Amino acid sequence: MFTLLFLPLAKVTTWDDEAWYARFVVSALATTAWVGLLVFVPGAIIACAVVWVVLLLCSLHVPSLRNLLPFWRWLLALRHRIKGDSPEFIVERVLGLRPIEDATTDFKGVRDYVAAYSGYDETGEAQLEFACGLSGVTDEFVEKKAKDGLGAMGAEVFKVDHLGPGHWLLHFWKEEPKNPLDDAIEITASDLDDWDGKTVTYGLTEAGEPARLSYAQTSGIVVGGVPGAGKSAGAMLLTLPLLASPKASVAIFDGKGGMDWSWAERSASLFNNDCDLDLPAATDQLETLAQRCVDDLKSHPWSDSDPDFWHAGASALHPFHLVVIDECQTLFDITGRSKEEKALVERCKRAVATIVRKGRSAGWCVMLLTQKPTADSIPTNIRDNCVVRFALRVTTREAAEAVLGSIPDGDPRPTEIPAPRRGGAVVQGEDGHTQSVRFAYLPVTEAAKALESSTLDTVVAGLEA
C-alpha cells in the first residue's frame, strides 16, 4: 500500500521542495495506517469516519492536518501528474505558484495570467509563453524563477525573451544548444546580391536569420574590435555591394596605409591610404566632402520639393555617399602630435562630425573603423550620433563602451565573444539594444572578382535604368 501510493509521484516530486515531499510521506503513512485499521479492526469504519470529519474541520484552521486524511496527497499528486504538461501547471511550477501547497501562494491564490506551452521537441527545446498582469511579476522575477526552475524543467540552459510589458517567452533546453554563430560563414562573389539602394546582408544573427544593415536614414556607423577579430573582413561586406553599384559613391581613407583596401581602390570615388603620412591632404579631402554634404542638404538636388534624400532613393544620377575611415585614430588621436597637427586633427573631427550630424537626410554616411577602441580614437560626440555600432571582440569593458556606449543589462556584450569566433560581433541599433551577429567571410580575391564588372558599362546601365 505504502509503495503504491508513491506511483503518482513520477514527474511530480522533482517539481517541489523537500517540505512538500515530507508531507507526502506523512500522508502515505497515515493512509497505510487507516487502511490497516479498517482491514484488521471490524466495525472501525464509523470511528474512522468521525475522526476524518474532525480532521477535516480542524484543517480549516490548520491546513497541514489534511495530510492525515487517507489518500489526500495521493489524489493531489495524481491530479497534477495527469496535467503535468499543461501550461498552467508549468507556470505554477516554474514561477512558484504552487496549487498543491497547503498554504496560499505568494499572490494570495490569484492566478491572473495566460500561458501557452510546447514541450521538448527533437532539438531539446521547450517554450513557455507567459503573460501576466500581477504587479509582483517583473522581468527580474521571471528571470530568477526561470533560473531556479531549471531542475523542475529537467533543463540545463534557459533564456527569457521580454516580448513586452508583462509578456515573456521562456526557452528551456535539456542540453546547451549549439550556437549558429560558432560555425564560420564563408561565401563567394556569386552569393552577393546587387545593392537595392538601402540594405546589405552581411552575415547571420544568433537566431539563425540573415543579418542586414540598412543605410537608409543612417548617417554614422562605428566598427571596432581587437586586431584579428575580423573587422576588415566585416567592413568588406558592408561596403562591397555599394562599391559595385552605380547607386553609391564610396570614399575610402585607410589610416593604416597598407594593402587592406587595395581590392577597392579602382571602384572607390576617392582612395587615400596615406593618411598617416599626409594628414594635411586627408584633412582637405574630408572638409571638401563635408562641404558637399552641406551643399546637398541645402539644395537637395534629387528633388525640387522633397528635402529628404531617402524619399526619392539612391540612383546613378544622385548616388548615396559613404565615407569609410579605417583606423580612424590616425585622424582623431592627438597623442604625440605637434601643435600644427593637433589643429589638423580638430579640423578632421569637425568635418566628420558635420557629415554625421547633417548627412542623414542628405544621403551621406560615415563609417568609422578602429582596432583601438578608446575615446581618443572615436570621439564620443561623433560616436553618439552614429546610430549603428558594431563591436567585434574586445577584452575590456572600457573598449566595449568606447564603441557601443552604455549596454542595457541582459544584452550580449562584445567582451563575451569567444576568441575562435572570428567575425563575431555585437551590433547596437537605434533603440540602444544589442544583438549578437557574425560577419560572413569573403576572400579578398572574391571581392576583387565581384568588382570586375563594376565598369563604365555598369554605370551607364544604371543611368539608363
Short mmCIF file of C-alpha atoms in Angstrom, two decimals:
data_model
loop_
_atom_site.label_atom_id
_atom_site.label_comp_id
_atom_site.label_asym_id
_atom_site.label_seq_id
_atom_site.Cartn_x
_atom_site.Cartn_y
_atom_site.Cartn_z
CA MET A 1 0.00 0.00 0.00
CA PHE A 2 2.77 2.42 1.01
CA THR A 3 4.69 1.71 -2.24
CA LEU A 4 1.65 2.05 -4.48
CA LEU A 5 0.90 5.48 -3.02
CA PHE A 6 4.18 6.78 -4.48
CA LEU A 7 3.38 5.85 -8.08
CA PRO A 8 1.69 9.20 -8.90
CA LEU A 9 4.85 10.99 -7.77
CA ALA A 10 6.63 10.36 -11.08
CA LYS A 11 7.47 13.78 -12.62
CA VAL A 12 5.95 15.49 -9.59
CA THR A 13 8.37 15.25 -6.67
CA THR A 14 11.18 16.94 -8.59
CA TRP A 15 8.93 19.95 -9.01
CA ASP A 16 8.52 20.59 -5.30
CA ASP A 17 10.60 21.34 -2.27
CA GLU A 18 11.59 18.81 0.38
CA ALA A 19 8.89 20.01 2.76
CA TRP A 20 6.23 19.01 0.25
CA TYR A 21 7.82 15.58 -0.14
CA ALA A 22 7.85 15.14 3.64
CA ARG A 23 4.15 15.97 3.76
CA PHE A 24 3.52 13.33 1.10
CA VAL A 25 5.38 10.74 3.19
CA VAL A 26 3.27 11.65 6.24
CA SER A 27 0.14 11.35 4.11
CA ALA A 28 1.22 7.95 2.74
CA LEU A 29 1.96 6.60 6.24
CA ALA A 30 -1.39 7.89 7.51
CA THR A 31 -3.21 6.30 4.56
CA THR A 32 -1.50 2.95 5.17
CA ALA A 33 -2.41 3.14 8.86
CA TRP A 34 -6.06 3.95 8.12
CA VAL A 35 -6.35 1.08 5.62
CA GLY A 36 -4.76 -1.31 8.11
CA LEU A 37 -7.17 -0.13 10.81
CA LEU A 38 -10.18 -0.65 8.54
CA VAL A 39 -9.00 -4.09 7.39
CA PHE A 40 -7.99 -5.58 10.74
CA VAL A 41 -10.42 -3.88 13.15
CA PRO A 42 -14.04 -4.85 12.41
CA GLY A 43 -16.51 -2.01 12.80
CA ALA A 44 -13.82 0.71 12.78
CA ILE A 45 -15.42 2.45 9.80
CA ILE A 46 -17.71 4.57 12.00
CA ALA A 47 -14.94 5.68 14.35
CA CYS A 48 -12.67 6.41 11.37
CA ALA A 49 -15.36 8.47 9.68
CA VAL A 50 -15.86 10.55 12.82
CA VAL A 51 -12.10 11.20 13.13
CA TRP A 52 -11.88 12.13 9.42
CA VAL A 53 -14.67 14.68 9.79
CA VAL A 54 -12.95 16.16 12.87
CA LEU A 55 -9.63 16.38 10.99
CA LEU A 56 -11.33 17.97 8.01
CA LEU A 57 -13.00 20.62 10.18
CA CYS A 58 -9.81 21.33 12.11
CA SER A 59 -7.89 21.65 8.83
CA LEU A 60 -9.87 24.77 8.05
CA HIS A 61 -7.63 26.47 10.63
CA VAL A 62 -4.57 24.17 10.40
CA PRO A 63 -4.29 23.07 6.72
CA SER A 64 -1.44 20.62 7.39
CA LEU A 65 -3.89 18.33 9.27
CA ARG A 66 -5.30 17.33 5.86
CA ASN A 67 -2.15 15.25 5.37
CA LEU A 68 -3.56 12.83 7.97
CA LEU A 69 -6.64 12.13 5.86
CA PRO A 70 -6.49 8.98 3.72
CA PHE A 71 -5.35 9.40 0.10
CA TRP A 72 -5.19 13.22 0.43
CA ARG A 73 -1.73 13.76 -1.02
CA TRP A 74 -2.07 10.81 -3.38
CA LEU A 75 -5.14 12.32 -5.05
CA LEU A 76 -3.50 15.73 -5.33
CA ALA A 77 -0.33 14.26 -6.84
CA LEU A 78 -2.36 12.13 -9.24
CA ARG A 79 -4.30 15.18 -10.41
CA HIS A 80 -1.14 17.14 -11.16
CA ARG A 81 0.63 14.21 -12.74
CA ILE A 82 -2.24 13.94 -15.23
CA LYS A 83 -1.96 17.60 -16.20
CA GLY A 84 1.84 17.69 -15.92
CA ASP A 85 2.35 19.28 -19.36
CA SER A 86 -0.46 21.81 -19.17
CA PRO A 87 0.56 25.48 -19.47
CA GLU A 88 -0.97 26.27 -16.08
CA PHE A 89 0.99 23.52 -14.39
CA ILE A 90 4.28 24.65 -15.96
CA VAL A 91 3.65 28.26 -14.91
CA GLU A 92 2.73 27.24 -11.39
CA ARG A 93 5.77 25.01 -11.00
CA VAL A 94 8.39 27.27 -12.62
CA LEU A 95 7.16 30.63 -11.38
CA GLY A 96 6.37 29.44 -7.87
CA LEU A 97 2.55 29.42 -7.98
CA ARG A 98 2.05 26.14 -6.14
CA PRO A 99 -1.54 24.87 -6.31
CA ILE A 100 -0.67 21.73 -4.30
CA GLU A 101 0.78 23.61 -1.34
CA ASP A 102 -1.13 23.74 1.94
CA ALA A 103 -0.63 27.48 2.31
CA THR A 104 -1.79 30.10 -0.16
CA THR A 105 0.63 31.27 -2.83
CA ASP A 106 2.70 34.44 -2.67
CA PHE A 107 -0.04 36.03 -4.73
CA LYS A 108 -2.89 35.09 -2.33
CA GLY A 109 -4.06 32.39 -4.68
CA VAL A 110 -4.79 34.83 -7.52
CA ARG A 111 -3.74 33.46 -10.93
CA ASP A 112 -4.15 36.32 -13.36
CA TYR A 113 -2.20 35.00 -16.33
CA VAL A 114 -2.45 33.47 -19.77
CA ALA A 115 0.04 30.81 -20.82
CA ALA A 116 0.91 28.58 -23.76
CA TYR A 117 3.39 25.72 -23.51
CA SER A 118 5.09 23.49 -26.06
CA GLY A 119 7.04 20.55 -24.66
CA TYR A 120 10.51 19.42 -25.60
CA ASP A 121 10.89 18.90 -29.34
CA GLU A 122 13.50 16.98 -31.28
CA THR A 123 16.01 19.81 -30.73
CA GLY A 124 15.62 19.50 -26.96
CA GLU A 125 13.86 22.85 -26.52
CA ALA A 126 10.66 23.66 -24.63
CA GLN A 127 8.91 27.04 -24.75
CA LEU A 128 6.58 28.71 -22.30
CA GLU A 129 4.84 31.92 -23.35
CA PHE A 130 3.52 33.75 -20.35
CA ALA A 131 1.51 36.97 -19.98
CA CYS A 132 0.67 38.18 -16.50
CA GLY A 133 -1.00 41.23 -15.01
CA LEU A 134 0.22 40.73 -11.44
CA SER A 135 2.21 43.68 -10.11
CA GLY A 136 4.73 41.45 -8.36
CA VAL A 137 5.75 39.63 -11.54
CA THR A 138 8.58 41.68 -13.06
CA ASP A 139 11.36 40.93 -15.55
CA GLU A 140 13.73 40.25 -12.66
CA PHE A 141 11.20 37.93 -11.01
CA VAL A 142 10.73 35.88 -14.16
CA GLU A 143 14.50 35.68 -14.82
CA LYS A 144 15.15 34.44 -11.28
CA LYS A 145 12.30 31.94 -11.28
CA ALA A 146 13.31 30.58 -14.70
CA LYS A 147 16.83 30.02 -13.41
CA ASP A 148 15.54 28.38 -10.23
CA GLY A 149 13.17 26.26 -12.33
CA LEU A 150 15.89 24.56 -14.41
CA GLY A 151 15.70 21.45 -12.22
CA ALA A 152 11.93 21.46 -12.37
CA MET A 153 12.08 21.53 -16.16
CA GLY A 154 14.85 18.95 -16.36
CA ALA A 155 16.85 21.56 -18.28
CA GLU A 156 20.44 22.79 -18.28
CA VAL A 157 20.01 26.14 -20.03
CA PHE A 158 17.30 28.78 -20.23
CA LYS A 159 16.67 32.10 -21.95
CA VAL A 160 13.95 34.68 -21.36
CA ASP A 161 12.72 36.90 -24.19
CA HIS A 162 10.92 40.03 -22.98
CA LEU A 163 8.15 40.38 -25.54
CA GLY A 164 6.51 43.37 -23.91
CA PRO A 165 5.16 44.66 -20.59
CA GLY A 166 4.05 41.65 -18.58
CA HIS A 167 4.74 39.33 -21.51
CA TRP A 168 7.59 36.80 -21.71
CA LEU A 169 8.74 33.81 -23.73
CA LEU A 170 10.80 31.32 -21.73
CA HIS A 171 13.08 28.86 -23.52
CA PHE A 172 14.41 25.73 -21.81
CA TRP A 173 16.98 23.33 -23.28
CA LYS A 174 17.87 19.91 -21.93
CA GLU A 175 21.41 20.50 -23.19
CA GLU A 176 23.37 23.59 -24.13
CA PRO A 177 22.07 24.42 -27.64
CA LYS A 178 24.54 24.82 -30.44
CA ASN A 179 25.07 28.48 -31.27
CA PRO A 180 24.73 29.03 -35.04
CA LEU A 181 27.35 31.78 -34.78
CA ASP A 182 30.04 29.26 -33.79
CA ASP A 183 30.23 27.97 -37.37
CA ALA A 184 32.23 30.06 -39.83
CA ILE A 185 30.26 31.50 -42.75
CA GLU A 186 32.26 31.62 -45.97
CA ILE A 187 30.73 32.99 -49.15
CA THR A 188 31.81 33.67 -52.73
CA ALA A 189 31.25 36.57 -55.11
CA SER A 190 28.30 34.75 -56.70
CA ASP A 191 26.48 34.76 -53.34
CA LEU A 192 26.29 38.56 -53.31
CA ASP A 193 23.14 40.33 -54.43
CA ASP A 194 23.09 43.66 -56.23
CA TRP A 195 22.62 46.53 -53.81
CA ASP A 196 18.96 47.58 -53.67
CA GLY A 197 19.82 51.15 -52.70
CA LYS A 198 19.22 50.61 -48.99
CA THR A 199 20.14 47.28 -47.40
CA VAL A 200 23.15 44.97 -47.37
CA THR A 201 23.23 41.43 -45.96
CA TYR A 202 26.48 40.81 -44.13
CA GLY A 203 26.11 37.63 -42.08
CA LEU A 204 23.95 35.79 -39.60
CA THR A 205 22.14 36.61 -36.35
CA GLU A 206 22.12 34.40 -33.29
CA ALA A 207 18.58 33.37 -34.22
CA GLY A 208 19.94 31.91 -37.47
CA GLU A 209 18.45 34.65 -39.63
CA PRO A 210 20.27 36.84 -42.19
CA ALA A 211 21.90 39.88 -40.57
CA ARG A 212 21.18 43.06 -42.52
CA LEU A 213 22.25 46.69 -42.35
CA SER A 214 20.06 49.45 -43.75
CA TYR A 215 21.87 52.60 -44.85
CA ALA A 216 18.57 54.45 -45.16
CA GLN A 217 18.42 57.32 -42.65
CA THR A 218 21.79 56.21 -41.22
CA SER A 219 24.44 58.91 -41.08
CA GLY A 220 27.04 57.17 -38.93
CA ILE A 221 28.38 53.66 -38.35
CA VAL A 222 31.11 52.63 -35.91
CA VAL A 223 33.04 49.34 -36.18
CA GLY A 224 35.63 48.44 -33.53
CA GLY A 225 37.45 45.39 -32.25
CA VAL A 226 40.84 43.99 -31.30
CA PRO A 227 43.31 43.09 -34.09
CA GLY A 228 42.39 39.78 -35.70
CA ALA A 229 38.74 39.96 -34.66
CA GLY A 230 37.59 40.24 -38.30
CA LYS A 231 36.99 43.98 -38.61
CA SER A 232 38.42 44.37 -42.12
CA ALA A 233 36.56 41.32 -43.43
CA GLY A 234 33.32 42.62 -41.92
CA ALA A 235 33.82 46.09 -43.38
CA MET A 236 34.34 44.48 -46.77
CA LEU A 237 30.84 43.00 -46.74
CA LEU A 238 29.33 46.30 -45.59
CA THR A 239 30.96 48.26 -48.42
CA LEU A 240 31.44 45.85 -51.32
CA PRO A 241 27.81 45.93 -52.57
CA LEU A 242 27.99 49.73 -52.63
CA LEU A 243 31.33 49.77 -54.46
CA ALA A 244 29.83 47.50 -57.11
CA SER A 245 26.70 49.61 -57.52
CA PRO A 246 26.19 52.77 -59.61
CA LYS A 247 23.78 53.92 -56.90
CA ALA A 248 26.57 54.61 -54.42
CA SER A 249 29.77 56.63 -54.21
CA VAL A 250 32.33 55.38 -51.69
CA ALA A 251 35.30 57.41 -50.43
CA ILE A 252 37.93 55.39 -48.55
CA PHE A 253 40.53 56.69 -46.10
CA ASP A 254 42.85 53.91 -44.94
CA GLY A 255 44.72 55.13 -41.88
CA LYS A 256 46.84 52.00 -41.69
CA GLY A 257 48.39 52.74 -45.07
CA GLY A 258 48.63 49.08 -46.06
CA MET A 259 47.02 46.82 -48.63
CA ASP A 260 43.81 46.01 -46.75
CA TRP A 261 41.67 48.11 -49.09
CA SER A 262 43.63 47.67 -52.32
CA TRP A 263 40.83 45.49 -53.72
CA ALA A 264 38.54 48.54 -53.63
CA GLU A 265 40.91 51.18 -54.99
CA ARG A 266 39.67 51.17 -58.60
CA SER A 267 35.99 51.32 -57.62
CA ALA A 268 36.22 53.99 -54.91
CA SER A 269 35.36 57.57 -55.81
CA LEU A 270 38.22 58.69 -53.54
CA PHE A 271 41.00 56.47 -52.22
CA ASN A 272 43.59 57.66 -49.70
CA ASN A 273 45.87 55.20 -47.95
CA ASP A 274 48.45 57.82 -46.98
CA CYS A 275 46.50 59.37 -44.08
CA ASP A 276 49.25 58.52 -41.62
CA LEU A 277 51.88 60.23 -43.80
CA ASP A 278 49.93 63.15 -45.29
CA LEU A 279 47.50 64.47 -42.71
CA PRO A 280 47.01 67.87 -44.44
CA ALA A 281 45.80 66.20 -47.67
CA ALA A 282 43.38 63.95 -45.78
CA THR A 283 42.07 66.96 -43.88
CA ASP A 284 41.42 68.91 -47.08
CA GLN A 285 39.65 65.93 -48.63
CA LEU A 286 37.40 65.42 -45.60
CA GLU A 287 36.49 69.10 -45.48
CA THR A 288 35.63 69.02 -49.18
CA LEU A 289 33.35 66.03 -48.63
CA ALA A 290 31.73 67.71 -45.62
CA GLN A 291 31.04 70.82 -47.70
CA ARG A 292 29.47 68.71 -50.46
CA CYS A 293 27.24 67.10 -47.83
CA VAL A 294 26.15 70.52 -46.57
CA ASP A 295 25.51 71.71 -50.14
CA ASP A 296 23.37 68.64 -50.85
CA LEU A 297 21.40 69.24 -47.68
CA LYS A 298 20.69 72.83 -48.68
CA SER A 299 19.92 72.26 -52.35
CA HIS A 300 18.55 68.67 -52.26
CA PRO A 301 19.32 68.12 -55.98
CA TRP A 302 17.40 64.83 -56.06
CA SER A 303 14.04 66.61 -55.81
CA ASP A 304 12.53 70.01 -56.43
CA SER A 305 10.25 69.75 -53.40
CA ASP A 306 11.29 66.92 -51.06
CA PRO A 307 14.36 67.65 -48.87
CA ASP A 308 14.74 64.02 -47.74
CA PHE A 309 17.12 62.04 -49.98
CA TRP A 310 15.64 58.71 -48.91
CA HIS A 311 12.14 59.57 -50.10
CA ALA A 312 13.50 59.59 -53.66
CA GLY A 313 16.09 56.87 -53.02
CA ALA A 314 19.59 56.31 -54.32
CA SER A 315 20.16 56.36 -58.06
CA ALA A 316 23.05 56.63 -60.51
CA LEU A 317 22.27 60.35 -61.02
CA HIS A 318 22.06 61.00 -57.28
CA PRO A 319 24.05 58.28 -55.51
CA PHE A 320 24.28 57.59 -51.81
CA HIS A 321 27.64 58.77 -50.40
CA LEU A 322 29.58 56.60 -47.96
CA VAL A 323 32.82 57.84 -46.37
CA VAL A 324 34.89 54.99 -44.90
CA ILE A 325 37.69 55.85 -42.46
CA ASP A 326 39.68 52.79 -41.42
CA GLU A 327 41.92 53.11 -38.36
CA CYS A 328 40.20 56.41 -37.64
CA GLN A 329 42.52 57.05 -34.69
CA THR A 330 45.04 58.16 -37.33
CA LEU A 331 42.87 61.21 -37.97
CA PHE A 332 41.37 61.70 -34.49
CA ASP A 333 44.01 60.89 -31.88
CA ILE A 334 46.15 63.87 -30.83
CA THR A 335 48.57 61.84 -28.68
CA GLY A 336 52.15 62.86 -29.53
CA ARG A 337 51.01 65.39 -32.14
CA SER A 338 52.61 68.75 -32.76
CA LYS A 339 50.58 71.93 -32.37
CA GLU A 340 50.04 72.16 -36.13
CA GLU A 341 48.97 68.51 -36.35
CA LYS A 342 46.55 68.94 -33.46
CA ALA A 343 44.89 71.76 -35.37
CA LEU A 344 44.54 69.48 -38.41
CA VAL A 345 43.07 66.72 -36.23
CA GLU A 346 40.46 69.15 -34.91
CA ARG A 347 39.54 70.06 -38.48
CA CYS A 348 39.17 66.36 -39.34
CA LYS A 349 36.90 65.86 -36.34
CA ARG A 350 34.74 68.82 -37.33
CA ALA A 351 34.44 67.63 -40.92
CA VAL A 352 33.42 64.12 -39.88
CA ALA A 353 31.06 65.45 -37.21
CA THR A 354 29.41 67.65 -39.85
CA ILE A 355 28.68 64.68 -42.12
CA VAL A 356 27.42 62.56 -39.24
CA ARG A 357 25.15 65.33 -37.93
CA LYS A 358 23.83 66.61 -41.25
CA GLY A 359 24.10 63.69 -43.64
CA ARG A 360 21.12 61.62 -42.55
CA SER A 361 18.54 63.17 -44.87
CA ALA A 362 21.11 64.17 -47.49
CA GLY A 363 22.17 60.61 -48.40
CA TRP A 364 25.57 60.79 -46.69
CA CYS A 365 27.05 58.38 -44.14
CA VAL A 366 30.39 57.93 -42.36
CA MET A 367 31.75 54.52 -41.37
CA LEU A 368 34.49 54.65 -38.71
CA LEU A 369 36.67 51.61 -38.08
CA THR A 370 39.33 51.11 -35.43
CA GLN A 371 41.28 48.34 -33.75
CA LYS A 372 41.98 50.69 -30.86
CA PRO A 373 38.54 51.38 -29.34
CA THR A 374 39.05 54.33 -26.99
CA ALA A 375 37.51 57.76 -26.53
CA ASP A 376 40.58 59.21 -28.26
CA SER A 377 40.07 57.01 -31.32
CA ILE A 378 36.32 57.63 -31.56
CA PRO A 379 35.30 60.98 -30.06
CA THR A 380 32.14 60.49 -28.02
CA ASN A 381 30.34 63.42 -29.67
CA ILE A 382 30.77 61.66 -33.03
CA ARG A 383 30.06 58.15 -31.72
CA ASP A 384 26.83 59.24 -30.01
CA ASN A 385 25.49 60.50 -33.35
CA CYS A 386 26.29 57.19 -35.07
CA VAL A 387 23.10 55.17 -34.74
CA VAL A 388 24.62 51.83 -35.80
CA ARG A 389 27.61 50.42 -33.92
CA PHE A 390 29.42 47.12 -34.38
CA ALA A 391 31.69 45.90 -31.60
CA LEU A 392 33.73 42.87 -32.54
CA ARG A 393 35.60 41.01 -29.81
CA VAL A 394 37.21 43.30 -27.25
CA THR A 395 38.86 42.41 -23.96
CA THR A 396 37.78 45.24 -21.65
CA ARG A 397 34.55 46.93 -20.64
CA GLU A 398 36.10 50.31 -21.47
CA ALA A 399 36.77 49.22 -25.06
CA ALA A 400 33.21 47.90 -25.40
CA GLU A 401 31.75 51.19 -24.16
CA ALA A 402 34.06 53.19 -26.45
CA VAL A 403 32.25 51.58 -29.39
CA LEU A 404 28.75 50.94 -28.07
CA GLY A 405 28.32 53.37 -25.22
CA SER A 406 26.20 52.04 -22.35
CA ILE A 407 24.90 48.48 -22.82
CA PRO A 408 21.48 47.57 -21.34
CA ASP A 409 21.52 44.89 -18.66
CA GLY A 410 20.97 41.42 -20.07
CA ASP A 411 22.10 42.35 -23.59
CA PRO A 412 25.06 40.49 -25.17
CA ARG A 413 28.46 42.11 -24.69
CA PRO A 414 31.49 42.07 -27.01
CA THR A 415 33.73 41.00 -24.13
CA GLU A 416 31.82 37.70 -24.13
CA ILE A 417 32.55 36.84 -27.78
CA PRO A 418 34.71 33.67 -27.90
CA ALA A 419 38.15 34.21 -29.44
CA PRO A 420 37.65 31.45 -32.09
CA ARG A 421 34.52 33.23 -33.38
CA ARG A 422 36.34 35.44 -35.87
CA GLY A 423 33.92 37.93 -37.35
CA GLY A 424 31.61 37.65 -34.35
CA ALA A 425 30.19 40.99 -33.25
CA VAL A 426 27.61 42.70 -31.11
CA VAL A 427 25.57 45.24 -33.07
CA GLN A 428 23.64 48.07 -31.49
CA GLY A 429 20.80 49.82 -33.28
CA GLU A 430 18.84 52.99 -32.72
CA ASP A 431 16.84 51.54 -29.83
CA GLY A 432 20.05 51.05 -27.83
CA HIS A 433 19.68 47.28 -27.57
CA THR A 434 22.33 44.90 -28.83
CA GLN A 435 22.25 41.53 -30.55
CA SER A 436 24.94 39.01 -31.43
CA VAL A 437 25.82 38.55 -35.10
CA ARG A 438 28.62 37.08 -37.16
CA PHE A 439 30.02 38.53 -40.34
CA ALA A 440 30.37 36.17 -43.26
CA TYR A 441 33.87 35.76 -44.68
CA LEU A 442 34.58 36.70 -48.28
CA PRO A 443 38.17 36.21 -49.50
CA VAL A 444 39.80 39.33 -50.91
CA THR A 445 40.20 37.60 -54.28
CA GLU A 446 36.43 37.08 -54.37
CA ALA A 447 35.85 40.75 -53.53
CA ALA A 448 38.07 41.79 -56.41
CA LYS A 449 36.18 39.39 -58.68
CA ALA A 450 32.87 40.95 -57.63
CA LEU A 451 34.16 44.38 -58.66
CA GLU A 452 35.47 43.27 -62.06
CA SER A 453 32.07 44.01 -63.60
CA SER A 454 31.89 47.41 -61.91
CA THR A 455 32.97 49.26 -65.03
CA LEU A 456 31.71 52.18 -67.11
CA ASP A 457 29.15 49.83 -68.67
CA THR A 458 27.61 49.23 -65.24
CA VAL A 459 27.34 52.95 -64.56
CA VAL A 460 25.77 53.56 -67.96
CA ALA A 461 23.27 50.77 -67.34
CA GLY A 462 22.41 52.38 -64.03
CA LEU A 463 21.83 55.77 -65.66
CA GLU A 464 19.54 54.22 -68.24
CA ALA A 465 17.52 52.24 -65.68
#
